Amino acid sequence: MNERIIVVIGVIVVIGLLWLAWRLYKGLLVRKISLVAGQYRGKPTLLYFTADYCATCRLRQTPVVQELVGRLGSYITVEAYDVTENPDLAKKYKVLTLPTTIIINREGRVNAVNYGLTPLSKLEQQLGNL
């Protein structure tokens, strides 16, 4: 019985360390991206990375981005990029998966990087904090 408890605790510790490592890695990525995002100044900007072959992008994330534009269009800038047409830009912004959305504040600094599907409420909250 004690051995099982030790194994369970070990698994929990490993998962916690992996989660912490991911958070640290993502923080480093945000700092690296901030160095190249300076061209976006003035309005908060949403960079949306997608591709034709990405079903999640087409069917789920694009409608979310379109609704966001409908709600906040005059207050933000939204730029969508196809990673197959812009591989250098995707590399520059450390796009690891699709869809990826990046929130850049008025000063041109990265505020948030979202890997995978991001709900409208989270994007609004991230942009609202600016």
Short mmCIF file of N, CA and C in Angstrom, two decimals:
data_model
loop_
_atom_site.label_atom_id
_atom_site.label_comp_id
_atom_site.label_asym_id
_atom_site.label_seq_id
_atom_site.Cartn_x
_atom_site.Cartn_y
_atom_site.Cartn_z
N MET A 1 0.80 -1.19 0.00
CA MET A 1 0.00 0.00 0.00
C MET A 1 0.85 1.26 0.00
N ASN A 2 1.90 1.29 0.82
CA ASN A 2 2.79 2.45 0.88
C ASN A 2 3.50 2.68 -0.44
N GLU A 3 3.81 1.58 -1.13
CA GLU A 3 4.49 1.72 -2.43
C GLU A 3 3.60 2.42 -3.44
N ARG A 4 2.31 2.11 -3.43
CA ARG A 4 1.37 2.76 -4.35
C ARG A 4 1.28 4.26 -4.06
N ILE A 5 1.24 4.61 -2.81
CA ILE A 5 1.17 6.02 -2.44
C ILE A 5 2.43 6.75 -2.92
N ILE A 6 3.57 6.12 -2.75
CA ILE A 6 4.83 6.72 -3.20
C ILE A 6 4.82 6.89 -4.72
N VAL A 7 4.32 5.90 -5.46
CA VAL A 7 4.25 5.99 -6.92
C VAL A 7 3.30 7.11 -7.33
N VAL A 8 2.14 7.20 -6.69
CA VAL A 8 1.18 8.26 -7.02
C VAL A 8 1.78 9.63 -6.74
N ILE A 9 2.42 9.78 -5.61
CA ILE A 9 3.07 11.05 -5.28
C ILE A 9 4.16 11.36 -6.30
N GLY A 10 4.93 10.36 -6.71
CA GLY A 10 5.97 10.55 -7.72
C GLY A 10 5.40 11.01 -9.04
N VAL A 11 4.29 10.41 -9.45
CA VAL A 11 3.64 10.80 -10.71
C VAL A 11 3.15 12.24 -10.61
N ILE A 12 2.54 12.60 -9.51
CA ILE A 12 2.05 13.97 -9.32
C ILE A 12 3.20 14.97 -9.37
N VAL A 13 4.32 14.63 -8.75
CA VAL A 13 5.49 15.52 -8.76
C VAL A 13 6.02 15.69 -10.18
N VAL A 14 6.10 14.59 -10.93
CA VAL A 14 6.60 14.66 -12.31
C VAL A 14 5.67 15.52 -13.17
N ILE A 15 4.37 15.33 -13.02
CA ILE A 15 3.42 16.14 -13.79
C ILE A 15 3.56 17.62 -13.41
N GLY A 16 3.70 17.89 -12.13
CA GLY A 16 3.89 19.27 -11.68
C GLY A 16 5.16 19.89 -12.25
N LEU A 17 6.23 19.13 -12.28
CA LEU A 17 7.49 19.64 -12.83
C LEU A 17 7.38 19.88 -14.33
N LEU A 18 6.69 18.98 -15.03
CA LEU A 18 6.49 19.19 -16.47
C LEU A 18 5.65 20.44 -16.73
N TRP A 19 4.61 20.64 -15.93
CA TRP A 19 3.79 21.83 -16.07
C TRP A 19 4.61 23.10 -15.82
N LEU A 20 5.41 23.07 -14.78
CA LEU A 20 6.26 24.22 -14.45
C LEU A 20 7.27 24.49 -15.57
N ALA A 21 7.86 23.43 -16.11
CA ALA A 21 8.82 23.58 -17.21
C ALA A 21 8.14 24.20 -18.42
N TRP A 22 6.91 23.77 -18.74
CA TRP A 22 6.17 24.34 -19.87
C TRP A 22 5.90 25.82 -19.64
N ARG A 23 5.48 26.20 -18.43
CA ARG A 23 5.22 27.60 -18.13
C ARG A 23 6.49 28.45 -18.28
N LEU A 24 7.61 27.94 -17.81
CA LEU A 24 8.87 28.67 -17.95
C LEU A 24 9.27 28.80 -19.41
N TYR A 25 9.12 27.72 -20.18
CA TYR A 25 9.45 27.74 -21.60
C TYR A 25 8.55 28.74 -22.33
N LYS A 26 7.27 28.73 -22.03
CA LYS A 26 6.35 29.66 -22.67
C LYS A 26 6.71 31.11 -22.32
N GLY A 27 7.13 31.34 -21.08
CA GLY A 27 7.57 32.68 -20.68
C GLY A 27 8.78 33.14 -21.47
N LEU A 28 9.72 32.22 -21.69
CA LEU A 28 10.89 32.55 -22.52
C LEU A 28 10.48 32.87 -23.95
N LEU A 29 9.54 32.11 -24.49
CA LEU A 29 9.07 32.38 -25.85
C LEU A 29 8.44 33.76 -25.94
N VAL A 30 7.63 34.12 -24.95
CA VAL A 30 6.99 35.44 -24.96
C VAL A 30 8.04 36.54 -24.95
N ARG A 31 9.08 36.38 -24.15
CA ARG A 31 10.15 37.40 -24.13
C ARG A 31 10.87 37.48 -25.47
N LYS A 32 11.13 36.34 -26.10
CA LYS A 32 11.79 36.36 -27.41
C LYS A 32 10.90 37.01 -28.46
N ILE A 33 9.60 36.69 -28.42
CA ILE A 33 8.67 37.27 -29.38
C ILE A 33 8.57 38.77 -29.18
N SER A 34 8.60 39.23 -27.95
CA SER A 34 8.48 40.66 -27.67
C SER A 34 9.57 41.46 -28.36
N LEU A 35 10.70 40.85 -28.59
CA LEU A 35 11.80 41.55 -29.26
C LEU A 35 11.48 41.85 -30.71
N VAL A 36 10.60 41.06 -31.34
CA VAL A 36 10.31 41.27 -32.76
C VAL A 36 8.94 41.89 -33.00
N ALA A 37 8.15 42.09 -31.96
CA ALA A 37 6.78 42.57 -32.12
C ALA A 37 6.68 44.09 -32.10
N GLY A 38 7.78 44.79 -32.03
CA GLY A 38 7.77 46.24 -31.91
C GLY A 38 7.12 46.99 -33.04
N GLN A 39 6.95 46.36 -34.20
CA GLN A 39 6.34 47.05 -35.34
C GLN A 39 4.85 47.31 -35.13
N TYR A 40 4.23 46.62 -34.18
CA TYR A 40 2.81 46.78 -33.90
C TYR A 40 2.64 47.73 -32.72
N ARG A 41 2.45 49.01 -33.02
CA ARG A 41 2.28 50.02 -31.97
C ARG A 41 1.04 50.84 -32.26
N GLY A 42 0.46 51.36 -31.23
CA GLY A 42 -0.72 52.20 -31.39
C GLY A 42 -1.97 51.53 -30.86
N LYS A 43 -2.45 50.52 -31.55
CA LYS A 43 -3.64 49.78 -31.13
C LYS A 43 -3.23 48.40 -30.64
N PRO A 44 -4.00 47.84 -29.72
CA PRO A 44 -3.76 46.43 -29.40
C PRO A 44 -3.94 45.60 -30.67
N THR A 45 -3.11 44.60 -30.84
CA THR A 45 -3.11 43.80 -32.06
C THR A 45 -3.25 42.33 -31.73
N LEU A 46 -4.06 41.65 -32.52
CA LEU A 46 -4.20 40.20 -32.44
C LEU A 46 -3.59 39.61 -33.70
N LEU A 47 -2.54 38.83 -33.54
CA LEU A 47 -1.96 38.09 -34.66
C LEU A 47 -2.56 36.69 -34.62
N TYR A 48 -3.12 36.26 -35.74
CA TYR A 48 -3.79 34.97 -35.82
C TYR A 48 -3.08 34.12 -36.86
N PHE A 49 -2.47 33.03 -36.41
CA PHE A 49 -1.75 32.13 -37.31
C PHE A 49 -2.61 30.91 -37.59
N THR A 50 -2.80 30.62 -38.87
CA THR A 50 -3.70 29.57 -39.32
C THR A 50 -3.10 28.88 -40.55
N ALA A 51 -3.83 27.95 -41.12
CA ALA A 51 -3.44 27.29 -42.37
C ALA A 51 -4.69 26.67 -42.99
N ASP A 52 -4.67 26.48 -44.32
CA ASP A 52 -5.81 25.87 -45.01
C ASP A 52 -6.11 24.47 -44.51
N TYR A 53 -5.08 23.73 -44.16
CA TYR A 53 -5.26 22.33 -43.74
C TYR A 53 -5.69 22.19 -42.28
N CYS A 54 -5.78 23.28 -41.56
CA CYS A 54 -6.14 23.26 -40.14
C CYS A 54 -7.66 23.35 -39.97
N ALA A 55 -8.29 22.21 -39.71
CA ALA A 55 -9.75 22.18 -39.56
C ALA A 55 -10.19 22.98 -38.33
N THR A 56 -9.46 22.87 -37.24
CA THR A 56 -9.81 23.62 -36.03
C THR A 56 -9.76 25.12 -36.30
N CYS A 57 -8.77 25.53 -37.08
CA CYS A 57 -8.67 26.96 -37.42
C CYS A 57 -9.91 27.41 -38.20
N ARG A 58 -10.20 26.67 -39.27
CA ARG A 58 -11.30 27.05 -40.16
C ARG A 58 -12.66 27.00 -39.47
N LEU A 59 -12.90 25.91 -38.75
CA LEU A 59 -14.24 25.67 -38.24
C LEU A 59 -14.51 26.27 -36.86
N ARG A 60 -13.46 26.50 -36.08
CA ARG A 60 -13.71 26.96 -34.71
C ARG A 60 -13.02 28.28 -34.39
N GLN A 61 -11.72 28.42 -34.71
CA GLN A 61 -11.02 29.65 -34.30
C GLN A 61 -11.38 30.84 -35.19
N THR A 62 -11.48 30.64 -36.50
CA THR A 62 -11.80 31.75 -37.40
C THR A 62 -13.14 32.40 -37.04
N PRO A 63 -14.22 31.63 -36.76
CA PRO A 63 -15.46 32.29 -36.34
C PRO A 63 -15.30 33.09 -35.04
N VAL A 64 -14.47 32.61 -34.13
CA VAL A 64 -14.22 33.34 -32.89
C VAL A 64 -13.52 34.67 -33.20
N VAL A 65 -12.51 34.62 -34.06
CA VAL A 65 -11.78 35.85 -34.42
C VAL A 65 -12.71 36.81 -35.15
N GLN A 66 -13.57 36.29 -36.03
CA GLN A 66 -14.52 37.16 -36.74
C GLN A 66 -15.50 37.82 -35.78
N GLU A 67 -15.97 37.07 -34.80
CA GLU A 67 -16.88 37.66 -33.81
C GLU A 67 -16.16 38.72 -32.98
N LEU A 68 -14.90 38.46 -32.65
CA LEU A 68 -14.10 39.43 -31.91
C LEU A 68 -13.96 40.72 -32.71
N VAL A 69 -13.71 40.60 -34.00
CA VAL A 69 -13.61 41.78 -34.87
C VAL A 69 -14.95 42.52 -34.88
N GLY A 70 -16.05 41.79 -34.92
CA GLY A 70 -17.37 42.42 -34.89
C GLY A 70 -17.60 43.21 -33.61
N ARG A 71 -17.09 42.71 -32.51
CA ARG A 71 -17.29 43.38 -31.22
C ARG A 71 -16.30 44.51 -30.96
N LEU A 72 -15.02 44.29 -31.31
CA LEU A 72 -13.96 45.24 -30.95
C LEU A 72 -13.21 45.80 -32.15
N GLY A 73 -13.76 45.62 -33.33
CA GLY A 73 -13.04 45.96 -34.56
C GLY A 73 -12.40 47.33 -34.62
N SER A 74 -13.06 48.36 -34.10
CA SER A 74 -12.49 49.70 -34.19
C SER A 74 -11.42 49.95 -33.14
N TYR A 75 -11.34 49.10 -32.13
CA TYR A 75 -10.39 49.29 -31.03
C TYR A 75 -9.13 48.45 -31.16
N ILE A 76 -9.16 47.46 -32.04
CA ILE A 76 -8.01 46.55 -32.18
C ILE A 76 -7.66 46.38 -33.65
N THR A 77 -6.47 45.86 -33.88
CA THR A 77 -6.04 45.46 -35.21
C THR A 77 -5.92 43.95 -35.19
N VAL A 78 -6.45 43.30 -36.22
CA VAL A 78 -6.34 41.84 -36.34
C VAL A 78 -5.63 41.53 -37.64
N GLU A 79 -4.59 40.73 -37.54
CA GLU A 79 -3.85 40.30 -38.72
C GLU A 79 -3.79 38.79 -38.72
N ALA A 80 -4.29 38.19 -39.80
CA ALA A 80 -4.27 36.74 -39.94
C ALA A 80 -3.18 36.34 -40.92
N TYR A 81 -2.44 35.29 -40.57
CA TYR A 81 -1.35 34.82 -41.40
C TYR A 81 -1.47 33.32 -41.62
N ASP A 82 -1.34 32.90 -42.86
CA ASP A 82 -1.29 31.48 -43.20
C ASP A 82 0.16 31.03 -43.06
N VAL A 83 0.42 30.05 -42.23
CA VAL A 83 1.80 29.65 -41.97
C VAL A 83 2.46 29.01 -43.18
N THR A 84 1.67 28.44 -44.10
CA THR A 84 2.28 27.85 -45.29
C THR A 84 2.77 28.94 -46.25
N GLU A 85 2.12 30.10 -46.21
CA GLU A 85 2.54 31.22 -47.05
C GLU A 85 3.55 32.12 -46.34
N ASN A 86 3.61 32.06 -45.03
CA ASN A 86 4.49 32.91 -44.23
C ASN A 86 5.29 32.09 -43.21
N PRO A 87 6.08 31.12 -43.67
CA PRO A 87 6.80 30.27 -42.71
C PRO A 87 7.84 31.04 -41.89
N ASP A 88 8.45 32.03 -42.48
CA ASP A 88 9.45 32.81 -41.75
C ASP A 88 8.80 33.62 -40.63
N LEU A 89 7.63 34.16 -40.89
CA LEU A 89 6.91 34.92 -39.87
C LEU A 89 6.47 33.99 -38.74
N ALA A 90 6.01 32.81 -39.09
CA ALA A 90 5.60 31.83 -38.07
C ALA A 90 6.80 31.44 -37.21
N LYS A 91 7.94 31.29 -37.83
CA LYS A 91 9.16 30.95 -37.08
C LYS A 91 9.57 32.12 -36.18
N LYS A 92 9.47 33.32 -36.72
CA LYS A 92 9.83 34.53 -35.98
C LYS A 92 8.99 34.68 -34.72
N TYR A 93 7.69 34.32 -34.81
CA TYR A 93 6.79 34.44 -33.68
C TYR A 93 6.63 33.14 -32.90
N LYS A 94 7.52 32.18 -33.15
CA LYS A 94 7.57 30.93 -32.37
C LYS A 94 6.23 30.19 -32.36
N VAL A 95 5.59 30.09 -33.53
CA VAL A 95 4.34 29.36 -33.64
C VAL A 95 4.64 27.86 -33.54
N LEU A 96 4.10 27.22 -32.50
CA LEU A 96 4.37 25.81 -32.25
C LEU A 96 3.24 24.91 -32.74
N THR A 97 2.02 25.43 -32.79
CA THR A 97 0.86 24.65 -33.17
C THR A 97 -0.17 25.58 -33.79
N LEU A 98 -1.15 25.01 -34.43
CA LEU A 98 -2.23 25.80 -35.02
C LEU A 98 -3.54 25.44 -34.35
N PRO A 99 -4.39 26.40 -34.18
CA PRO A 99 -4.19 27.83 -34.35
C PRO A 99 -3.34 28.42 -33.22
N THR A 100 -2.71 29.53 -33.51
CA THR A 100 -1.99 30.30 -32.50
C THR A 100 -2.45 31.74 -32.59
N THR A 101 -2.76 32.32 -31.45
CA THR A 101 -3.10 33.74 -31.40
C THR A 101 -2.13 34.44 -30.46
N ILE A 102 -1.69 35.62 -30.88
CA ILE A 102 -0.75 36.41 -30.09
C ILE A 102 -1.36 37.79 -29.87
N ILE A 103 -1.39 38.22 -28.61
CA ILE A 103 -1.93 39.53 -28.25
C ILE A 103 -0.75 40.47 -28.01
N ILE A 104 -0.73 41.59 -28.75
CA ILE A 104 0.33 42.59 -28.62
C ILE A 104 -0.31 43.89 -28.12
N ASN A 105 0.29 44.48 -27.09
CA ASN A 105 -0.28 45.70 -26.51
C ASN A 105 0.07 46.93 -27.34
N ARG A 106 -0.38 48.09 -26.90
CA ARG A 106 -0.18 49.35 -27.64
C ARG A 106 1.29 49.71 -27.82
N GLU A 107 2.12 49.28 -26.89
CA GLU A 107 3.54 49.60 -26.96
C GLU A 107 4.32 48.63 -27.84
N GLY A 108 3.65 47.63 -28.40
CA GLY A 108 4.32 46.67 -29.27
C GLY A 108 4.93 45.50 -28.52
N ARG A 109 4.49 45.27 -27.27
CA ARG A 109 4.99 44.14 -26.49
C ARG A 109 3.96 43.02 -26.45
N VAL A 110 4.43 41.80 -26.47
CA VAL A 110 3.54 40.65 -26.41
C VAL A 110 2.95 40.54 -25.02
N ASN A 111 1.63 40.48 -24.96
CA ASN A 111 0.93 40.32 -23.70
C ASN A 111 0.56 38.88 -23.44
N ALA A 112 0.23 38.13 -24.51
CA ALA A 112 -0.19 36.74 -24.34
C ALA A 112 0.05 35.98 -25.63
N VAL A 113 0.37 34.69 -25.47
CA VAL A 113 0.48 33.76 -26.58
C VAL A 113 -0.43 32.60 -26.26
N ASN A 114 -1.34 32.30 -27.18
CA ASN A 114 -2.30 31.21 -26.99
C ASN A 114 -2.05 30.14 -28.04
N TYR A 115 -1.61 28.99 -27.61
CA TYR A 115 -1.40 27.86 -28.51
C TYR A 115 -2.65 27.00 -28.49
N GLY A 116 -3.20 26.73 -29.65
CA GLY A 116 -4.42 25.95 -29.74
C GLY A 116 -5.65 26.84 -29.73
N LEU A 117 -6.80 26.19 -29.74
CA LEU A 117 -8.08 26.90 -29.77
C LEU A 117 -8.23 27.79 -28.54
N THR A 118 -8.56 29.06 -28.78
CA THR A 118 -8.73 30.02 -27.68
C THR A 118 -10.15 30.56 -27.74
N PRO A 119 -10.90 30.43 -26.66
CA PRO A 119 -12.29 30.91 -26.66
C PRO A 119 -12.38 32.43 -26.73
N LEU A 120 -13.50 32.90 -27.20
CA LEU A 120 -13.76 34.33 -27.33
C LEU A 120 -13.60 35.04 -25.99
N SER A 121 -14.11 34.45 -24.93
CA SER A 121 -14.03 35.10 -23.61
C SER A 121 -12.59 35.33 -23.18
N LYS A 122 -11.71 34.39 -23.48
CA LYS A 122 -10.30 34.55 -23.08
C LYS A 122 -9.65 35.65 -23.91
N LEU A 123 -9.90 35.68 -25.21
CA LEU A 123 -9.33 36.73 -26.06
C LEU A 123 -9.84 38.11 -25.63
N GLU A 124 -11.13 38.21 -25.34
CA GLU A 124 -11.68 39.49 -24.88
C GLU A 124 -11.06 39.91 -23.56
N GLN A 125 -10.86 38.96 -22.66
CA GLN A 125 -10.26 39.28 -21.38
C GLN A 125 -8.81 39.74 -21.57
N GLN A 126 -8.06 39.05 -22.43
CA GLN A 126 -6.68 39.44 -22.68
C GLN A 126 -6.59 40.81 -23.32
N LEU A 127 -7.48 41.11 -24.26
CA LEU A 127 -7.49 42.42 -24.90
C LEU A 127 -8.05 43.49 -23.96
N GLY A 128 -8.99 43.11 -23.11
CA GLY A 128 -9.56 44.05 -22.15
C GLY A 128 -8.56 44.50 -21.12
N ASN A 129 -7.57 43.67 -20.82
CA ASN A 129 -6.54 44.03 -19.86
C ASN A 129 -5.58 45.08 -20.40
N LEU A 130 -5.67 45.36 -21.69
CA LEU A 130 -4.76 46.34 -22.28
C LEU A 130 -5.37 47.72 -22.15
#
